[in-house]
């Protein structure tokens, strides 16, 4: 492992002490409203950490979450709310940033126990994967909706097509991502697609959503809640024999990232090229030290971009490296999305993938990779501000 640099202020100072999830549902099938789902996930995370929920004194969420910290604090009976934070922006780009913000607050002394959370009840508030229904069109959508670009799949399909054209990336890489996710979901009883395996023939014959994405290239639409308890490394060590340290976390957006009308300087990017450099420097590790990866799949093409931009393969060797055999937890060289991810476990807006990264370090994943010291999880590829976190054991500090 490389030596840590000057940008290592967060490295190993905080830890994830507990994680919690609700039952995951297909969109519209939860009997609980979104706020209740979030509360259930927070209580589960506190139980996992072995702390009283009333010890929480901070909350972090992202993507304009509707469940406000003040309301959560009142429902949980907190005596004091010291920290309240939101990572702004659409999509799931904040699923790692929310851990960054929580860890930064704890390290700075702004709070002592901060919960990172996300809840979705698409049956209550509307589908994420569907084009918006608007009484009037203005801004960016005035340029795209008249030409049929109205849903996330359509928006990101064009960027993936550019990637494939410029770098000769084969569709087989995308198929491998989907097959690995479904393969891992069969061992995960929490996964919505548990008991529904996927093979190459079924993938290849599935209907087009928007080229180059077929049905199984697209994330699920779900209801549920997820939460992570972040505290100091010292406190986490008192709570657990295997505290999961936050080695690094970075937000990432390049020049003109998020520019309107599909007009960023670098179009075929997942937004991690610059942020990954800071991430590894802060963590004091290299891509070669990463034992397991959870890479947010809004769509499989974004995963291919993300793995390349995090240095886990290259444009030149992606077609050879990103195969189903290499992405499996049981013997693969780049174990990927070992819970089933957004494709096959649940689309909990990416926070479930951060939780799986933590489980891999703890050693209690349903698809456990042997001897994990360094676990990476990125969030929200292709959105205007994406993010990545690296978790590890004390041994990873060197």
Short mmCIF file of C-alpha atoms in Angstrom, two decimals:
data_model
loop_
_atom_site.label_atom_id
_atom_site.label_comp_id
_atom_site.label_asym_id
_atom_site.label_seq_id
_atom_site.Cartn_x
_atom_site.Cartn_y
_atom_site.Cartn_z
CA UNK A 1 0.00 0.00 0.00
CA UNK A 2 1.11 3.54 -0.70
CA UNK A 3 1.98 5.97 2.08
CA UNK A 4 -0.69 8.47 3.07
CA UNK A 5 -0.24 12.03 1.87
CA UNK A 6 -1.07 15.49 3.07
CA UNK A 7 -4.76 14.97 2.28
CA UNK A 8 -5.29 12.22 4.85
CA UNK A 9 -7.15 14.20 7.52
CA UNK A 10 -10.17 11.86 7.46
CA UNK A 11 -8.18 8.64 7.11
CA UNK A 12 -9.09 6.18 9.87
CA UNK A 13 -10.40 8.85 12.24
CA UNK A 14 -14.02 7.70 12.08
CA UNK A 15 -15.85 4.45 11.56
CA UNK A 16 -19.20 2.96 10.66
CA UNK A 17 -20.44 1.43 13.90
CA UNK A 18 -23.74 0.03 12.63
CA UNK A 19 -25.90 -0.43 9.55
CA UNK A 20 -29.62 -0.96 9.17
CA UNK A 21 -32.16 -1.64 6.44
CA UNK A 22 -35.86 -2.23 6.22
CA UNK A 23 -37.45 -4.96 4.17
CA UNK A 24 -37.02 -3.98 0.54
CA UNK A 25 -40.14 -3.81 -1.61
CA UNK A 26 -40.95 -3.43 -5.26
CA UNK A 27 -42.03 0.17 -5.86
CA UNK A 28 -45.47 0.92 -4.45
CA UNK A 29 -45.68 -2.22 -2.31
CA UNK A 30 -44.55 -0.90 1.08
CA UNK A 31 -47.38 -0.55 3.57
CA UNK A 32 -45.31 2.00 5.51
CA UNK A 33 -44.90 5.63 4.49
CA UNK A 34 -41.42 6.86 3.68
CA UNK A 35 -40.85 8.53 7.06
CA UNK A 36 -41.62 5.31 8.93
CA UNK A 37 -39.27 3.37 6.65
CA UNK A 38 -36.45 5.76 7.52
CA UNK A 39 -37.16 5.47 11.26
CA UNK A 40 -37.15 1.67 11.06
CA UNK A 41 -33.80 1.70 9.25
CA UNK A 42 -32.27 4.07 11.82
CA UNK A 43 -33.47 1.93 14.72
CA UNK A 44 -32.04 -1.17 13.04
CA UNK A 45 -28.68 0.57 12.55
CA UNK A 46 -28.58 1.63 16.20
CA UNK A 47 -29.37 -1.90 17.32
CA UNK A 48 -26.61 -3.21 15.06
CA UNK A 49 -24.18 -0.69 16.57
CA UNK A 50 -25.28 -1.41 20.12
CA UNK A 51 -26.16 2.19 20.93
CA UNK A 52 -29.27 3.89 22.24
CA UNK A 53 -30.97 5.87 19.44
CA UNK A 54 -31.11 8.85 21.80
CA UNK A 55 -27.31 9.08 21.54
CA UNK A 56 -27.67 10.29 17.95
CA UNK A 57 -26.90 14.00 17.64
CA UNK A 58 -26.58 14.45 13.88
CA UNK A 59 -28.16 13.45 10.58
CA UNK A 60 -26.98 13.50 6.97
CA UNK A 61 -28.88 12.71 3.78
CA UNK A 62 -28.83 13.56 0.08
CA UNK A 63 -30.79 14.14 -3.09
CA UNK A 64 -33.24 16.53 -1.44
CA UNK A 65 -34.46 13.87 1.02
CA UNK A 66 -37.94 14.67 2.33
CA UNK A 67 -37.38 13.27 5.83
CA UNK A 68 -35.97 16.21 7.74
CA UNK A 69 -33.54 15.82 10.67
CA UNK A 70 -35.70 17.89 13.01
CA UNK A 71 -38.68 15.62 12.44
CA UNK A 72 -36.52 12.51 12.86
CA UNK A 73 -35.05 13.92 16.08
CA UNK A 74 -38.53 14.55 17.48
CA UNK A 75 -39.74 11.07 16.54
CA UNK A 76 -36.69 9.44 18.13
CA UNK A 77 -36.90 11.57 21.29
CA UNK A 78 -33.44 13.11 20.96
CA UNK A 79 -32.40 15.58 23.65
CA UNK A 80 -30.17 17.55 21.29
CA UNK A 81 -29.66 17.92 17.53
CA UNK A 82 -26.16 19.28 16.87
CA UNK A 83 -25.70 18.63 13.17
CA UNK A 84 -27.97 18.59 10.12
CA UNK A 85 -26.61 18.20 6.59
CA UNK A 86 -27.87 17.64 3.04
CA UNK A 87 -25.80 16.83 -0.05
CA UNK A 88 -27.76 18.57 -2.79
CA UNK A 89 -28.44 17.34 -6.28
CA UNK A 90 -30.58 14.84 -8.08
CA UNK A 91 -29.85 11.15 -8.35
CA UNK A 92 -27.77 8.98 -6.06
CA UNK A 93 -24.50 10.90 -6.27
CA UNK A 94 -24.61 11.56 -2.54
CA UNK A 95 -24.68 7.96 -1.28
CA UNK A 96 -20.97 8.11 -0.42
CA UNK A 97 -20.89 11.87 0.13
CA UNK A 98 -23.35 11.44 2.98
CA UNK A 99 -20.78 9.23 4.75
CA UNK A 100 -18.11 11.83 3.98
CA UNK A 101 -20.24 14.56 5.56
CA UNK A 102 -21.08 12.45 8.60
CA UNK A 103 -17.45 11.45 9.13
CA UNK A 104 -16.27 15.04 8.69
CA UNK A 105 -18.76 16.24 11.30
CA UNK A 106 -17.61 13.65 13.81
CA UNK A 107 -13.92 14.29 13.12
CA UNK A 108 -14.43 18.06 13.48
CA UNK A 109 -16.27 17.63 16.79
CA UNK A 110 -19.53 19.01 15.44
CA UNK A 111 -21.36 15.86 16.57
CA UNK A 112 -20.50 12.53 18.13
CA UNK A 113 -22.96 10.05 16.59
CA UNK A 114 -24.21 10.92 13.10
CA UNK A 115 -26.67 8.86 11.07
CA UNK A 116 -26.46 8.80 7.28
CA UNK A 117 -29.82 7.78 5.87
CA UNK A 118 -32.03 7.51 2.82
CA UNK A 119 -35.65 6.50 2.35
CA UNK A 120 -37.82 5.94 -0.71
CA UNK A 121 -41.51 5.18 -1.03
CA UNK A 122 -42.13 5.44 -4.74
CA UNK A 123 -45.72 4.36 -4.26
CA UNK A 124 -46.19 7.43 -2.10
CA UNK A 125 -44.25 10.02 -4.09
CA UNK A 126 -43.85 8.77 -7.67
CA UNK A 127 -41.51 6.70 -9.81
CA UNK A 128 -37.86 7.63 -10.26
CA UNK A 129 -37.41 5.80 -13.53
CA UNK A 130 -40.30 7.40 -15.37
CA UNK A 131 -40.22 10.60 -17.37
CA UNK A 132 -41.62 13.50 -15.40
CA UNK A 133 -45.14 14.73 -16.04
CA UNK A 134 -45.00 18.51 -16.23
CA UNK A 135 -47.78 21.00 -16.93
CA UNK A 136 -45.19 23.34 -18.45
CA UNK A 137 -41.68 22.86 -19.81
CA UNK A 138 -38.83 25.25 -19.07
CA UNK A 139 -35.08 25.27 -18.56
CA UNK A 140 -33.08 22.27 -19.72
CA UNK A 141 -36.18 20.19 -20.43
CA UNK A 142 -37.31 22.69 -23.04
CA UNK A 143 -34.34 21.50 -25.10
CA UNK A 144 -34.68 17.76 -24.50
CA UNK A 145 -38.32 16.80 -23.99
CA UNK A 146 -39.45 17.80 -27.51
CA UNK A 147 -36.92 15.29 -28.87
CA UNK A 148 -37.99 12.45 -26.59
CA UNK A 149 -35.19 12.63 -24.02
CA UNK A 150 -37.22 12.58 -20.82
CA UNK A 151 -36.20 9.65 -18.59
CA UNK A 152 -32.89 8.85 -16.85
CA UNK A 153 -32.33 5.83 -19.10
CA UNK A 154 -32.58 7.99 -22.20
CA UNK A 155 -30.28 10.64 -20.76
CA UNK A 156 -27.52 8.22 -19.81
CA UNK A 157 -27.84 5.94 -22.82
CA UNK A 158 -26.27 8.60 -25.03
CA UNK A 159 -23.25 8.95 -22.77
CA UNK A 160 -22.77 5.18 -22.69
CA UNK A 161 -23.02 5.04 -26.49
CA UNK A 162 -20.27 7.66 -26.70
CA UNK A 163 -18.10 5.56 -24.35
CA UNK A 164 -18.57 2.46 -26.48
CA UNK A 165 -17.82 4.35 -29.69
CA UNK A 166 -14.73 6.23 -28.49
CA UNK A 167 -13.08 3.35 -26.64
CA UNK A 168 -14.35 0.22 -28.41
CA UNK A 169 -16.09 -1.01 -25.26
CA UNK A 170 -18.17 -4.09 -26.00
CA UNK A 171 -21.71 -4.67 -24.73
CA UNK A 172 -20.42 -7.89 -23.16
CA UNK A 173 -18.98 -5.78 -20.33
CA UNK A 174 -22.45 -4.53 -19.49
CA UNK A 175 -23.86 -8.05 -19.63
CA UNK A 176 -21.17 -9.21 -17.18
CA UNK A 177 -22.15 -6.50 -14.69
CA UNK A 178 -25.81 -7.58 -14.80
CA UNK A 179 -25.02 -11.30 -14.55
CA UNK A 180 -22.75 -10.75 -11.54
CA UNK A 181 -25.40 -8.72 -9.72
CA UNK A 182 -28.09 -11.34 -10.23
CA UNK A 183 -25.68 -14.15 -9.36
CA UNK A 184 -24.93 -12.52 -6.00
CA UNK A 185 -28.59 -11.77 -5.31
CA UNK A 186 -29.38 -15.49 -5.27
CA UNK A 187 -27.41 -15.84 -2.01
CA UNK A 188 -28.91 -12.70 -0.46
CA UNK A 189 -32.34 -13.21 1.13
CA UNK A 190 -32.80 -9.42 1.40
CA UNK A 191 -32.58 -9.04 -2.38
CA UNK A 192 -35.76 -8.28 -4.29
CA UNK A 193 -34.47 -10.55 -7.08
CA UNK A 194 -33.56 -13.41 -4.74
CA UNK A 195 -34.86 -16.60 -6.35
CA UNK A 196 -34.94 -15.01 -9.82
CA UNK A 197 -31.62 -15.88 -11.48
CA UNK A 198 -30.45 -14.37 -14.75
CA UNK A 199 -28.51 -16.08 -17.54
CA UNK A 200 -26.84 -14.69 -20.64
CA UNK A 201 -29.58 -15.90 -22.98
CA UNK A 202 -32.30 -14.20 -20.94
CA UNK A 203 -30.27 -11.00 -20.77
CA UNK A 204 -29.64 -10.98 -24.52
CA UNK A 205 -33.30 -11.62 -25.37
CA UNK A 206 -34.74 -9.06 -22.96
CA UNK A 207 -36.49 -6.04 -24.41
CA UNK A 208 -34.76 -2.83 -25.28
CA UNK A 209 -35.41 0.07 -22.91
CA UNK A 210 -33.31 2.55 -24.89
CA UNK A 211 -30.20 1.51 -26.77
CA UNK A 212 -27.71 0.40 -25.62
CA UNK A 213 -29.70 -0.56 -22.48
CA UNK A 214 -31.82 -3.67 -22.30
CA UNK A 215 -34.16 -4.42 -19.41
CA UNK A 216 -31.48 -5.96 -17.18
CA UNK A 217 -29.10 -3.04 -17.69
CA UNK A 218 -31.44 -0.81 -15.68
CA UNK A 219 -31.74 -0.48 -11.91
CA UNK A 220 -34.80 -1.56 -9.98
CA UNK A 221 -37.49 0.75 -8.59
CA UNK A 222 -38.07 0.08 -4.91
CA UNK A 223 -39.43 1.23 -1.58
CA UNK A 224 -37.43 0.98 1.63
CA UNK A 225 -35.06 2.64 4.05
CA UNK A 226 -31.36 2.35 4.89
CA UNK A 227 -29.11 3.94 7.52
CA UNK A 228 -25.51 3.96 8.75
CA UNK A 229 -24.23 5.05 12.17
CA UNK A 230 -20.94 6.97 11.98
CA UNK A 231 -18.88 7.78 15.08
CA UNK A 232 -15.25 8.17 16.11
CA UNK A 233 -12.86 5.29 15.53
CA UNK A 234 -12.24 5.09 19.29
CA UNK A 235 -15.94 4.80 20.10
CA UNK A 236 -16.46 2.24 17.34
CA UNK A 237 -13.62 0.13 18.73
CA UNK A 238 -15.41 0.03 22.09
CA UNK A 239 -18.60 -1.15 20.36
CA UNK A 240 -17.11 -3.81 18.09
CA UNK A 241 -14.06 -6.05 17.73
CA UNK A 242 -14.02 -5.25 14.00
CA UNK A 243 -14.73 -1.53 13.53
CA UNK A 244 -15.07 -0.50 9.90
CA UNK A 245 -12.90 2.56 9.39
CA UNK A 246 -13.68 5.29 6.90
CA UNK A 247 -10.38 5.49 5.01
CA UNK A 248 -11.50 8.15 2.54
CA UNK A 249 -14.54 9.75 0.96
CA UNK A 250 -14.67 12.26 -1.87
CA UNK A 251 -17.21 14.08 -3.99
CA UNK A 252 -16.42 14.47 -7.65
CA UNK A 253 -17.46 16.61 -10.58
CA UNK A 254 -15.32 17.66 -13.52
CA UNK A 255 -15.27 20.81 -15.64
CA UNK A 256 -18.84 21.75 -16.63
CA UNK A 257 -20.17 18.63 -14.91
CA UNK A 258 -23.94 18.84 -15.00
CA UNK A 259 -23.97 21.40 -17.81
CA UNK A 260 -27.38 21.69 -19.43
CA UNK A 261 -28.37 20.10 -22.72
CA UNK A 262 -25.76 17.30 -22.57
CA UNK A 263 -22.96 19.80 -22.95
CA UNK A 264 -20.19 18.95 -20.44
CA UNK A 265 -16.58 19.17 -21.57
CA UNK A 266 -16.10 15.41 -21.09
CA UNK A 267 -19.28 13.63 -22.17
CA UNK A 268 -18.38 9.92 -21.82
CA UNK A 269 -17.51 10.06 -18.14
CA UNK A 270 -19.03 8.82 -14.91
CA UNK A 271 -17.69 11.95 -13.12
CA UNK A 272 -14.96 10.16 -11.13
CA UNK A 273 -11.77 10.94 -13.07
CA UNK A 274 -10.63 13.77 -10.82
CA UNK A 275 -12.18 12.65 -7.54
CA UNK A 276 -10.56 9.22 -7.67
CA UNK A 277 -7.11 10.79 -7.53
CA UNK A 278 -7.91 12.60 -4.27
CA UNK A 279 -9.68 9.52 -2.91
CA UNK A 280 -6.70 7.17 -3.13
CA UNK A 281 -4.32 9.83 -1.82
CA UNK A 282 -6.53 10.37 1.21
CA UNK A 283 -6.99 6.65 1.87
CA UNK A 284 -3.29 5.87 1.49
CA UNK A 285 -4.06 2.96 -0.83
CA UNK A 286 -3.87 2.24 -4.54
CA UNK A 287 -6.41 0.63 -6.88
CA UNK A 288 -4.44 -2.59 -6.54
CA UNK A 289 -5.20 -2.67 -2.82
CA UNK A 290 -8.97 -2.73 -3.35
CA UNK A 291 -10.38 -6.15 -2.45
CA UNK A 292 -14.05 -5.68 -3.36
CA UNK A 293 -16.14 -3.05 -5.16
CA UNK A 294 -19.73 -1.86 -4.91
CA UNK A 295 -20.31 0.29 -8.00
CA UNK A 296 -23.63 2.10 -8.23
CA UNK A 297 -25.66 0.88 -11.19
CA UNK A 298 -28.20 3.34 -12.37
CA UNK A 299 -27.31 1.58 -15.62
CA UNK A 300 -24.62 -0.99 -16.39
CA UNK A 301 -22.73 1.31 -18.75
CA UNK A 302 -22.08 3.63 -15.83
CA UNK A 303 -20.46 0.79 -13.91
CA UNK A 304 -18.04 0.14 -16.77
CA UNK A 305 -17.11 3.85 -16.80
CA UNK A 306 -16.74 3.89 -13.01
CA UNK A 307 -14.44 0.88 -12.81
CA UNK A 308 -12.19 2.40 -15.46
CA UNK A 309 -12.12 5.83 -13.83
CA UNK A 310 -11.26 4.33 -10.43
CA UNK A 311 -8.26 2.59 -12.00
CA UNK A 312 -9.61 -0.94 -11.60
CA UNK A 313 -9.23 -1.61 -15.32
CA UNK A 314 -8.43 0.50 -18.38
CA UNK A 315 -10.22 1.51 -21.57
CA UNK A 316 -7.86 -0.80 -23.42
CA UNK A 317 -8.38 -3.96 -21.33
CA UNK A 318 -11.97 -3.47 -20.10
CA UNK A 319 -13.39 -6.03 -22.54
CA UNK A 320 -10.97 -8.69 -21.27
CA UNK A 321 -11.14 -7.80 -17.56
CA UNK A 322 -14.86 -7.16 -17.09
CA UNK A 323 -16.19 -10.69 -17.45
CA UNK A 324 -18.72 -12.56 -15.35
CA UNK A 325 -15.99 -14.84 -13.98
CA UNK A 326 -13.86 -11.89 -12.85
CA UNK A 327 -16.74 -10.04 -11.20
CA UNK A 328 -17.92 -12.91 -8.99
CA UNK A 329 -17.35 -12.91 -5.24
CA UNK A 330 -16.46 -16.60 -5.40
CA UNK A 331 -13.04 -16.31 -7.00
CA UNK A 332 -13.21 -13.24 -9.24
CA UNK A 333 -10.34 -10.77 -9.50
CA UNK A 334 -12.69 -7.74 -9.13
CA UNK A 335 -15.61 -8.92 -6.95
CA UNK A 336 -18.44 -6.55 -7.83
CA UNK A 337 -21.80 -5.63 -6.30
CA UNK A 338 -21.83 -8.58 -3.96
CA UNK A 339 -25.29 -7.92 -2.48
CA UNK A 340 -26.90 -7.76 -5.91
CA UNK A 341 -26.61 -3.97 -6.02
CA UNK A 342 -29.17 -1.61 -7.49
CA UNK A 343 -29.88 -4.13 -10.24
CA UNK A 344 -30.90 -7.10 -8.13
CA UNK A 345 -30.87 -6.36 -4.38
CA UNK A 346 -32.68 -3.03 -4.16
CA UNK A 347 -32.50 0.47 -5.55
CA UNK A 348 -32.16 2.20 -2.20
CA UNK A 349 -30.66 5.16 -4.04
CA UNK A 350 -27.22 3.65 -3.54
CA UNK A 351 -27.01 3.64 0.26
CA UNK A 352 -27.51 -0.11 0.36
CA UNK A 353 -24.29 -0.45 -1.63
CA UNK A 354 -22.38 1.54 0.98
CA UNK A 355 -23.82 -0.82 3.58
CA UNK A 356 -22.62 -3.83 1.59
CA UNK A 357 -19.14 -2.31 1.40
CA UNK A 358 -19.18 -2.15 5.21
CA UNK A 359 -20.42 -5.73 5.50
CA UNK A 360 -17.54 -6.94 3.36
CA UNK A 361 -15.03 -5.39 5.77
CA UNK A 362 -16.90 -6.85 8.76
CA UNK A 363 -16.91 -10.27 7.11
CA UNK A 364 -20.66 -10.86 7.23
CA UNK A 365 -21.77 -10.41 3.62
CA UNK A 366 -23.96 -13.11 2.10
CA UNK A 367 -21.31 -13.27 -0.65
CA UNK A 368 -18.24 -12.74 1.46
CA UNK A 369 -14.92 -12.13 -0.29
CA UNK A 370 -12.04 -13.64 1.72
CA UNK A 371 -9.67 -11.42 3.68
CA UNK A 372 -11.13 -8.01 2.84
CA UNK A 373 -9.06 -5.11 4.12
CA UNK A 374 -10.09 -2.43 1.61
CA UNK A 375 -13.63 -2.02 0.28
CA UNK A 376 -14.64 0.67 -2.23
CA UNK A 377 -18.13 1.91 -3.06
CA UNK A 378 -18.96 4.66 -5.55
CA UNK A 379 -22.26 6.48 -5.97
CA UNK A 380 -24.25 8.20 -8.70
CA UNK A 381 -22.10 7.83 -11.81
CA UNK A 382 -22.84 10.37 -14.55
CA UNK A 383 -24.70 12.77 -12.24
CA UNK A 384 -23.37 16.28 -11.74
CA UNK A 385 -21.68 15.50 -8.39
CA UNK A 386 -20.82 11.86 -7.78
CA UNK A 387 -19.02 10.42 -4.74
CA UNK A 388 -16.96 7.47 -3.54
CA UNK A 389 -16.01 6.08 -0.13
CA UNK A 390 -13.30 3.60 0.85
CA UNK A 391 -13.72 1.53 4.01
CA UNK A 392 -11.12 -0.66 5.66
CA UNK A 393 -9.74 -2.51 8.61
CA UNK A 394 -7.09 -1.22 11.01
CA UNK A 395 -4.59 -3.29 9.02
CA UNK A 396 -5.29 -1.13 5.98
CA UNK A 397 -3.78 1.84 7.79
CA UNK A 398 -0.38 0.15 7.53
#
